[in-house]
PDB file of C-alpha atoms in Angstrom:
ATOM      1  CA  UNK A 318      -5.242 -26.453 -33.394  1.00  0.00           C
ATOM      2  CA  UNK A 319      -4.873 -27.534 -29.787  1.00  0.00           C
ATOM      3  CA  UNK A 320      -8.050 -28.356 -27.892  1.00  0.00           C
ATOM      4  CA  UNK A 321      -9.227 -27.143 -24.519  1.00  0.00           C
ATOM      5  CA  UNK A 322      -6.794 -28.072 -21.780  1.00  0.00           C
ATOM      6  CA  UNK A 323      -7.524 -28.376 -18.089  1.00  0.00           C
ATOM      7  CA  UNK A 324      -5.144 -28.701 -15.189  1.00  0.00           C
ATOM      8  CA  UNK A 325      -4.787 -30.575 -13.026  1.00  0.00           C
ATOM      9  CA  UNK A 326      -6.554 -33.677 -14.297  1.00  0.00           C
ATOM     10  CA  UNK A 327      -6.942 -35.197 -10.859  1.00  0.00           C
ATOM     11  CA  UNK A 328      -7.059 -33.645  -7.434  1.00  0.00           C
ATOM     12  CA  UNK A 329      -7.612 -34.952  -3.925  1.00  0.00           C
ATOM     13  CA  UNK A 330      -8.446 -32.491  -1.167  1.00  0.00           C
ATOM     14  CA  UNK A 331      -9.867 -32.648   2.329  1.00  0.00           C
ATOM     15  CA  UNK A 332     -12.940 -30.901   3.655  1.00  0.00           C
ATOM     16  CA  UNK A 333     -12.425 -27.253   4.429  1.00  0.00           C
ATOM     17  CA  UNK A 334      -9.592 -26.763   1.970  1.00  0.00           C
ATOM     18  CA  UNK A 335      -9.829 -24.672  -1.146  1.00  0.00           C
ATOM     19  CA  UNK A 336      -8.953 -25.566  -4.717  1.00  0.00           C
ATOM     20  CA  UNK A 337      -8.173 -23.742  -7.954  1.00  0.00           C
ATOM     21  CA  UNK A 338      -8.758 -25.317 -11.340  1.00  0.00           C
ATOM     22  CA  UNK A 339      -7.383 -23.964 -14.584  1.00  0.00           C
ATOM     23  CA  UNK A 340      -8.692 -23.973 -18.133  1.00  0.00           C
ATOM     24  CA  UNK A 341      -6.979 -22.889 -21.347  1.00  0.00           C
ATOM     25  CA  UNK A 342      -9.442 -22.444 -24.213  1.00  0.00           C
ATOM     26  CA  UNK A 343      -8.943 -23.153 -27.878  1.00  0.00           C
ATOM     27  CA  UNK A 344      -6.924 -20.396 -29.519  1.00  0.00           C
ATOM     28  CA  UNK A 345      -9.244 -17.637 -30.672  1.00  0.00           C
ATOM     29  CA  UNK A 346     -12.083 -18.616 -28.348  1.00  0.00           C
ATOM     30  CA  UNK A 347     -13.107 -15.885 -25.968  1.00  0.00           C
ATOM     31  CA  UNK A 348     -15.931 -17.563 -24.104  1.00  0.00           C
ATOM     32  CA  UNK A 349     -15.263 -20.072 -21.332  1.00  0.00           C
ATOM     33  CA  UNK A 350     -17.937 -21.956 -19.425  1.00  0.00           C
ATOM     34  CA  UNK A 351     -17.579 -24.211 -16.410  1.00  0.00           C
ATOM     35  CA  UNK A 352     -19.724 -27.196 -15.511  1.00  0.00           C
ATOM     36  CA  UNK A 353     -19.935 -29.615 -12.625  1.00  0.00           C
ATOM     37  CA  UNK A 354     -20.812 -33.204 -13.459  1.00  0.00           C
ATOM     38  CA  UNK A 355     -21.939 -35.718 -10.858  1.00  0.00           C
ATOM     39  CA  UNK A 356     -23.732 -39.064 -11.251  1.00  0.00           C
ATOM     40  CA  UNK A 357     -26.787 -37.797  -9.419  1.00  0.00           C
ATOM     41  CA  UNK A 358     -27.199 -34.293 -10.852  1.00  0.00           C
ATOM     42  CA  UNK A 359     -25.686 -34.709 -14.282  1.00  0.00           C
ATOM     43  CA  UNK A 360     -24.048 -31.757 -15.985  1.00  0.00           C
ATOM     44  CA  UNK A 361     -24.749 -28.503 -14.185  1.00  0.00           C
ATOM     45  CA  UNK A 362     -23.737 -25.050 -15.338  1.00  0.00           C
ATOM     46  CA  UNK A 363     -21.482 -23.060 -13.015  1.00  0.00           C
ATOM     47  CA  UNK A 364     -20.626 -19.873 -14.869  1.00  0.00           C
ATOM     48  CA  UNK A 365     -19.634 -18.378 -18.190  1.00  0.00           C
ATOM     49  CA  UNK A 366     -16.988 -15.776 -18.914  1.00  0.00           C
ATOM     50  CA  UNK A 367     -16.501 -13.697 -22.018  1.00  0.00           C
ATOM     51  CA  UNK A 368     -13.727 -11.150 -22.418  1.00  0.00           C
ATOM     52  CA  UNK A 369     -12.922 -11.285 -18.698  1.00  0.00           C
ATOM     53  CA  UNK A 370     -16.539 -10.613 -17.681  1.00  0.00           C
ATOM     54  CA  UNK A 371     -18.894 -13.077 -16.079  1.00  0.00           C
ATOM     55  CA  UNK A 372     -21.928 -13.288 -18.358  1.00  0.00           C
ATOM     56  CA  UNK A 373     -23.975 -15.982 -16.665  1.00  0.00           C
ATOM     57  CA  UNK A 374     -23.945 -17.758 -13.365  1.00  0.00           C
ATOM     58  CA  UNK A 375     -25.581 -21.007 -12.344  1.00  0.00           C
ATOM     59  CA  UNK A 376     -27.274 -21.838  -9.103  1.00  0.00           C
ATOM     60  CA  UNK A 377     -24.246 -22.591  -6.964  1.00  0.00           C
ATOM     61  CA  UNK A 378     -23.206 -21.141  -3.595  1.00  0.00           C
ATOM     62  CA  UNK A 379     -20.747 -18.271  -3.341  1.00  0.00           C
ATOM     63  CA  UNK A 380     -17.975 -20.731  -2.461  1.00  0.00           C
ATOM     64  CA  UNK A 381     -17.709 -21.296  -6.187  1.00  0.00           C
ATOM     65  CA  UNK A 382     -16.048 -18.449  -8.027  1.00  0.00           C
ATOM     66  CA  UNK A 383     -14.184 -17.905 -11.227  1.00  0.00           C
ATOM     67  CA  UNK A 384     -12.327 -15.442 -13.327  1.00  0.00           C
ATOM     68  CA  UNK A 385     -10.992 -15.011 -16.803  1.00  0.00           C
ATOM     69  CA  UNK A 386      -7.739 -13.433 -17.820  1.00  0.00           C
ATOM     70  CA  UNK A 387      -6.930 -11.210 -20.786  1.00  0.00           C
ATOM     71  CA  UNK A 388      -5.568 -14.210 -22.728  1.00  0.00           C
ATOM     72  CA  UNK A 389      -8.976 -15.936 -22.223  1.00  0.00           C
ATOM     73  CA  UNK A 390      -7.566 -18.519 -19.834  1.00  0.00           C
ATOM     74  CA  UNK A 391      -9.910 -19.111 -16.937  1.00  0.00           C
ATOM     75  CA  UNK A 392      -9.709 -20.347 -13.389  1.00  0.00           C
ATOM     76  CA  UNK A 393     -12.372 -21.479 -11.006  1.00  0.00           C
ATOM     77  CA  UNK A 394     -11.994 -21.608  -7.264  1.00  0.00           C
ATOM     78  CA  UNK A 395     -13.907 -23.556  -4.685  1.00  0.00           C
ATOM     79  CA  UNK A 396     -13.402 -22.540  -1.088  1.00  0.00           C
ATOM     80  CA  UNK A 397     -14.263 -24.442   2.089  1.00  0.00           C
ATOM     81  CA  UNK A 398     -14.625 -27.729   0.240  1.00  0.00           C
ATOM     82  CA  UNK A 399     -17.449 -30.087   1.151  1.00  0.00           C
ATOM     83  CA  UNK A 400     -17.786 -33.793   0.433  1.00  0.00           C
ATOM     84  CA  UNK A 401     -20.542 -33.001  -2.041  1.00  0.00           C
ATOM     85  CA  UNK A 402     -18.127 -30.981  -4.156  1.00  0.00           C
ATOM     86  CA  UNK A 403     -16.527 -34.196  -5.372  1.00  0.00           C
ATOM     87  CA  UNK A 404     -17.203 -34.194  -9.084  1.00  0.00           C
ATOM     88  CA  UNK A 405     -15.812 -33.922 -12.571  1.00  0.00           C
ATOM     89  CA  UNK A 406     -15.349 -30.246 -13.397  1.00  0.00           C
ATOM     90  CA  UNK A 407     -15.526 -29.504 -17.088  1.00  0.00           C
ATOM     91  CA  UNK A 408     -14.506 -26.408 -18.924  1.00  0.00           C
ATOM     92  CA  UNK A 409     -15.778 -25.556 -22.393  1.00  0.00           C
ATOM     93  CA  UNK A 410     -14.743 -22.833 -24.789  1.00  0.00           C
ATOM     94  CA  UNK A 411     -16.458 -21.199 -27.740  1.00  0.00           C
ATOM     95  CA  UNK A 412     -15.870 -18.232 -29.962  1.00  0.00           C
ATOM     96  CA  UNK A 413     -18.816 -16.193 -28.753  1.00  0.00           C
ATOM     97  CA  UNK A 414     -21.109 -18.552 -26.886  1.00  0.00           C
ATOM     98  CA  UNK A 415     -21.881 -20.731 -29.893  1.00  0.00           C
ATOM     99  CA  UNK A 416     -20.746 -24.365 -30.178  1.00  0.00           C
ATOM    100  CA  UNK A 417     -18.884 -25.320 -27.027  1.00  0.00           C
ATOM    101  CA  UNK A 418     -15.829 -27.542 -27.095  1.00  0.00           C
ATOM    102  CA  UNK A 419     -15.013 -29.312 -23.877  1.00  0.00           C
ATOM    103  CA  UNK A 420     -11.772 -30.082 -22.132  1.00  0.00           C
ATOM    104  CA  UNK A 421     -10.949 -33.458 -20.554  1.00  0.00           C
ATOM    105  CA  UNK A 422     -12.075 -32.303 -17.112  1.00  0.00           C
ATOM    106  CA  UNK A 423     -10.607 -32.201 -13.648  1.00  0.00           C
ATOM    107  CA  UNK A 424     -11.650 -34.986 -11.315  1.00  0.00           C
ATOM    108  CA  UNK A 425     -11.916 -33.545  -7.800  1.00  0.00           C
ATOM    109  CA  UNK A 426     -12.218 -35.862  -4.838  1.00  0.00           C
ATOM    110  CA  UNK A 427     -12.944 -34.370  -1.417  1.00  0.00           C
ATOM    111  CA  UNK A 428     -12.173 -36.573   1.563  1.00  0.00           C
TER     112      UNK A 428
ATOM    113  CA  UNK B 984     -38.202 -31.575 -13.556  1.00  0.00           C
ATOM    114  CA  UNK B 985     -35.698 -31.830 -16.344  1.00  0.00           C
ATOM    115  CA  UNK B 986     -35.934 -29.201 -19.077  1.00  0.00           C
ATOM    116  CA  UNK B 987     -34.327 -31.695 -21.435  1.00  0.00           C
ATOM    117  CA  UNK B 988     -35.354 -35.325 -21.175  1.00  0.00           C
ATOM    118  CA  UNK B 989     -33.324 -38.037 -22.807  1.00  0.00           C
ATOM    119  CA  UNK B 990     -34.580 -41.518 -23.468  1.00  0.00           C
ATOM    120  CA  UNK B 991     -33.668 -44.167 -22.887  1.00  0.00           C
ATOM    121  CA  UNK B 992     -31.373 -43.580 -19.906  1.00  0.00           C
ATOM    122  CA  UNK B 993     -29.359 -46.635 -20.861  1.00  0.00           C
ATOM    123  CA  UNK B 994     -29.235 -48.854 -23.874  1.00  0.00           C
ATOM    124  CA  UNK B 995     -27.562 -52.179 -24.538  1.00  0.00           C
ATOM    125  CA  UNK B 996     -27.415 -53.313 -28.129  1.00  0.00           C
ATOM    126  CA  UNK B 997     -25.652 -56.009 -30.035  1.00  0.00           C
ATOM    127  CA  UNK B 998     -22.869 -54.960 -32.351  1.00  0.00           C
ATOM    128  CA  UNK B 999     -24.201 -54.307 -35.813  1.00  0.00           C
ATOM    129  CA  UNK B1000     -27.682 -53.280 -34.680  1.00  0.00           C
ATOM    130  CA  UNK B1001     -29.245 -49.877 -35.204  1.00  0.00           C
ATOM    131  CA  UNK B1002     -30.376 -47.693 -32.332  1.00  0.00           C
ATOM    132  CA  UNK B1003     -32.057 -44.374 -31.603  1.00  0.00           C
ATOM    133  CA  UNK B1004     -31.701 -41.950 -28.705  1.00  0.00           C
ATOM    134  CA  UNK B1005     -34.223 -39.182 -28.159  1.00  0.00           C
ATOM    135  CA  UNK B1006     -33.940 -35.766 -26.574  1.00  0.00           C
ATOM    136  CA  UNK B1007     -37.131 -33.841 -25.797  1.00  0.00           C
ATOM    137  CA  UNK B1008     -37.457 -30.302 -24.550  1.00  0.00           C
ATOM    138  CA  UNK B1009     -40.294 -28.920 -22.458  1.00  0.00           C
ATOM    139  CA  UNK B1010     -39.686 -25.475 -23.977  1.00  0.00           C
ATOM    140  CA  UNK B1011     -38.963 -23.957 -27.378  1.00  0.00           C
ATOM    141  CA  UNK B1012     -35.671 -25.130 -28.838  1.00  0.00           C
ATOM    142  CA  UNK B1013     -33.357 -22.656 -30.521  1.00  0.00           C
ATOM    143  CA  UNK B1014     -30.395 -24.935 -31.059  1.00  0.00           C
ATOM    144  CA  UNK B1015     -29.601 -28.524 -30.209  1.00  0.00           C
ATOM    145  CA  UNK B1016     -26.171 -30.048 -29.667  1.00  0.00           C
ATOM    146  CA  UNK B1017     -25.165 -33.684 -29.425  1.00  0.00           C
ATOM    147  CA  UNK B1018     -22.071 -34.751 -27.520  1.00  0.00           C
ATOM    148  CA  UNK B1019     -20.457 -38.063 -26.695  1.00  0.00           C
ATOM    149  CA  UNK B1020     -18.577 -38.747 -23.479  1.00  0.00           C
ATOM    150  CA  UNK B1021     -16.337 -41.592 -22.507  1.00  0.00           C
ATOM    151  CA  UNK B1022     -16.666 -42.325 -18.808  1.00  0.00           C
ATOM    152  CA  UNK B1023     -14.833 -39.751 -16.701  1.00  0.00           C
ATOM    153  CA  UNK B1024     -13.630 -37.774 -19.701  1.00  0.00           C
ATOM    154  CA  UNK B1025     -14.633 -34.635 -21.516  1.00  0.00           C
ATOM    155  CA  UNK B1026     -17.477 -34.256 -23.987  1.00  0.00           C
ATOM    156  CA  UNK B1027     -16.774 -34.663 -27.676  1.00  0.00           C
ATOM    157  CA  UNK B1028     -18.877 -32.494 -29.970  1.00  0.00           C
ATOM    158  CA  UNK B1029     -20.784 -34.529 -32.552  1.00  0.00           C
ATOM    159  CA  UNK B1030     -23.125 -32.128 -34.303  1.00  0.00           C
ATOM    160  CA  UNK B1031     -25.397 -29.154 -33.962  1.00  0.00           C
ATOM    161  CA  UNK B1032     -28.919 -28.675 -35.303  1.00  0.00           C
ATOM    162  CA  UNK B1033     -30.661 -25.348 -35.541  1.00  0.00           C
ATOM    163  CA  UNK B1034     -33.506 -25.445 -37.990  1.00  0.00           C
ATOM    164  CA  UNK B1035     -36.637 -27.527 -37.814  1.00  0.00           C
ATOM    165  CA  UNK B1036     -36.369 -30.549 -40.023  1.00  0.00           C
ATOM    166  CA  UNK B1037     -32.589 -30.266 -40.167  1.00  0.00           C
ATOM    167  CA  UNK B1038     -30.707 -33.516 -40.437  1.00  0.00           C
ATOM    168  CA  UNK B1039     -26.963 -34.034 -40.173  1.00  0.00           C
ATOM    169  CA  UNK B1040     -24.795 -37.090 -40.479  1.00  0.00           C
ATOM    170  CA  UNK B1041     -21.292 -37.959 -39.429  1.00  0.00           C
ATOM    171  CA  UNK B1042     -20.052 -41.389 -40.387  1.00  0.00           C
ATOM    172  CA  UNK B1043     -22.769 -43.729 -39.088  1.00  0.00           C
ATOM    173  CA  UNK B1044     -24.446 -41.239 -36.779  1.00  0.00           C
ATOM    174  CA  UNK B1045     -27.433 -39.186 -37.933  1.00  0.00           C
ATOM    175  CA  UNK B1046     -29.246 -36.545 -35.939  1.00  0.00           C
ATOM    176  CA  UNK B1047     -32.556 -34.889 -36.741  1.00  0.00           C
ATOM    177  CA  UNK B1048     -34.421 -31.973 -35.260  1.00  0.00           C
ATOM    178  CA  UNK B1049     -38.216 -31.929 -35.095  1.00  0.00           C
ATOM    179  CA  UNK B1050     -39.045 -28.364 -34.168  1.00  0.00           C
ATOM    180  CA  UNK B1051     -42.775 -29.000 -33.771  1.00  0.00           C
ATOM    181  CA  UNK B1052     -42.217 -31.787 -31.283  1.00  0.00           C
ATOM    182  CA  UNK B1053     -39.323 -29.932 -29.636  1.00  0.00           C
ATOM    183  CA  UNK B1054     -37.375 -33.110 -30.069  1.00  0.00           C
ATOM    184  CA  UNK B1055     -34.178 -34.397 -31.559  1.00  0.00           C
ATOM    185  CA  UNK B1056     -33.215 -37.963 -32.313  1.00  0.00           C
ATOM    186  CA  UNK B1057     -29.777 -39.476 -32.703  1.00  0.00           C
ATOM    187  CA  UNK B1058     -29.628 -42.599 -34.812  1.00  0.00           C
ATOM    188  CA  UNK B1059     -26.665 -44.937 -35.068  1.00  0.00           C
ATOM    189  CA  UNK B1060     -26.568 -47.399 -37.924  1.00  0.00           C
ATOM    190  CA  UNK B1061     -24.697 -50.712 -37.683  1.00  0.00           C
ATOM    191  CA  UNK B1062     -23.343 -49.984 -34.210  1.00  0.00           C
ATOM    192  CA  UNK B1063     -19.712 -50.717 -33.395  1.00  0.00           C
ATOM    193  CA  UNK B1064     -17.835 -51.022 -30.083  1.00  0.00           C
ATOM    194  CA  UNK B1065     -16.387 -47.563 -30.717  1.00  0.00           C
ATOM    195  CA  UNK B1066     -19.894 -46.110 -30.397  1.00  0.00           C
ATOM    196  CA  UNK B1067     -20.091 -47.080 -26.739  1.00  0.00           C
ATOM    197  CA  UNK B1068     -20.224 -44.193 -24.289  1.00  0.00           C
ATOM    198  CA  UNK B1069     -22.588 -41.625 -22.889  1.00  0.00           C
ATOM    199  CA  UNK B1070     -24.517 -39.467 -25.318  1.00  0.00           C
ATOM    200  CA  UNK B1071     -25.686 -36.086 -24.096  1.00  0.00           C
ATOM    201  CA  UNK B1072     -27.893 -33.549 -25.737  1.00  0.00           C
ATOM    202  CA  UNK B1073     -27.526 -29.872 -24.903  1.00  0.00           C
ATOM    203  CA  UNK B1074     -29.820 -27.098 -26.024  1.00  0.00           C
ATOM    204  CA  UNK B1075     -30.465 -23.393 -26.140  1.00  0.00           C
ATOM    205  CA  UNK B1076     -34.017 -23.287 -24.855  1.00  0.00           C
ATOM    206  CA  UNK B1077     -36.556 -20.592 -24.263  1.00  0.00           C
ATOM    207  CA  UNK B1078     -35.982 -18.700 -21.034  1.00  0.00           C
ATOM    208  CA  UNK B1079     -32.536 -20.114 -20.346  1.00  0.00           C
ATOM    209  CA  UNK B1080     -29.438 -17.974 -20.628  1.00  0.00           C
ATOM    210  CA  UNK B1081     -27.168 -20.982 -20.677  1.00  0.00           C
ATOM    211  CA  UNK B1082     -26.865 -24.287 -22.455  1.00  0.00           C
ATOM    212  CA  UNK B1083     -29.070 -26.898 -20.780  1.00  0.00           C
ATOM    213  CA  UNK B1084     -28.116 -30.579 -20.851  1.00  0.00           C
ATOM    214  CA  UNK B1085     -30.052 -33.788 -20.636  1.00  0.00           C
ATOM    215  CA  UNK B1086     -29.114 -36.493 -18.169  1.00  0.00           C
ATOM    216  CA  UNK B1087     -27.382 -38.565 -20.814  1.00  0.00           C
ATOM    217  CA  UNK B1088     -27.903 -41.983 -22.383  1.00  0.00           C
ATOM    218  CA  UNK B1089     -25.396 -44.681 -21.544  1.00  0.00           C
ATOM    219  CA  UNK B1090     -24.825 -46.871 -24.600  1.00  0.00           C
ATOM    220  CA  UNK B1091     -23.240 -50.317 -24.323  1.00  0.00           C
ATOM    221  CA  UNK B1092     -22.380 -52.338 -27.399  1.00  0.00           C
ATOM    222  CA  UNK B1093     -22.169 -56.089 -26.907  1.00  0.00           C
ATOM    223  CA  UNK B1094     -20.045 -58.140 -29.305  1.00  0.00           C
TER     224      UNK B1094
END
């Protein structure tokens, strides 16, 4: 069974731009969660989607948004990028919010 | 303050030595997950503990859950270079609607 895939793996943007990251969960998994990982803050929860509905949201500004499609694939969008948004963005999938399996991440660099 | 505290933050051991990493929660634990991360990559699921006193092993890695102490320990026996990486604990804790993660323990294995 294929694991969680994330695209792109690396991304370089400039301040003020917006970015869209994609996540394809493990087949059969309906829950997708997104995390931001930085050296200073560690792994921080962004949001969780289940069956196209956002179930939980972390403490991030409204510039961070996401959605989930009917095939469980998910995207997250960050608008008006700031330098502090540079991070590794990780997506994790689970069947129903149980054990989460992570993708390889998208490394976002904001210049 | 961190809801999940890991100790130590970093660990350097000689190949072949045993080591222990601890994860302590300030609130009631309902489920505890251990992951391993290679720098800049995704998290690899190691094991999950749910019941007090539960102990699981995978190859040379053993994890235990002490419900009374709200603590889990990860023990590696006869460490090998392949064990090097960052170990993170994640937990379902009282009052949190999402998985909470510790700051991670960076493990270096010296030959």
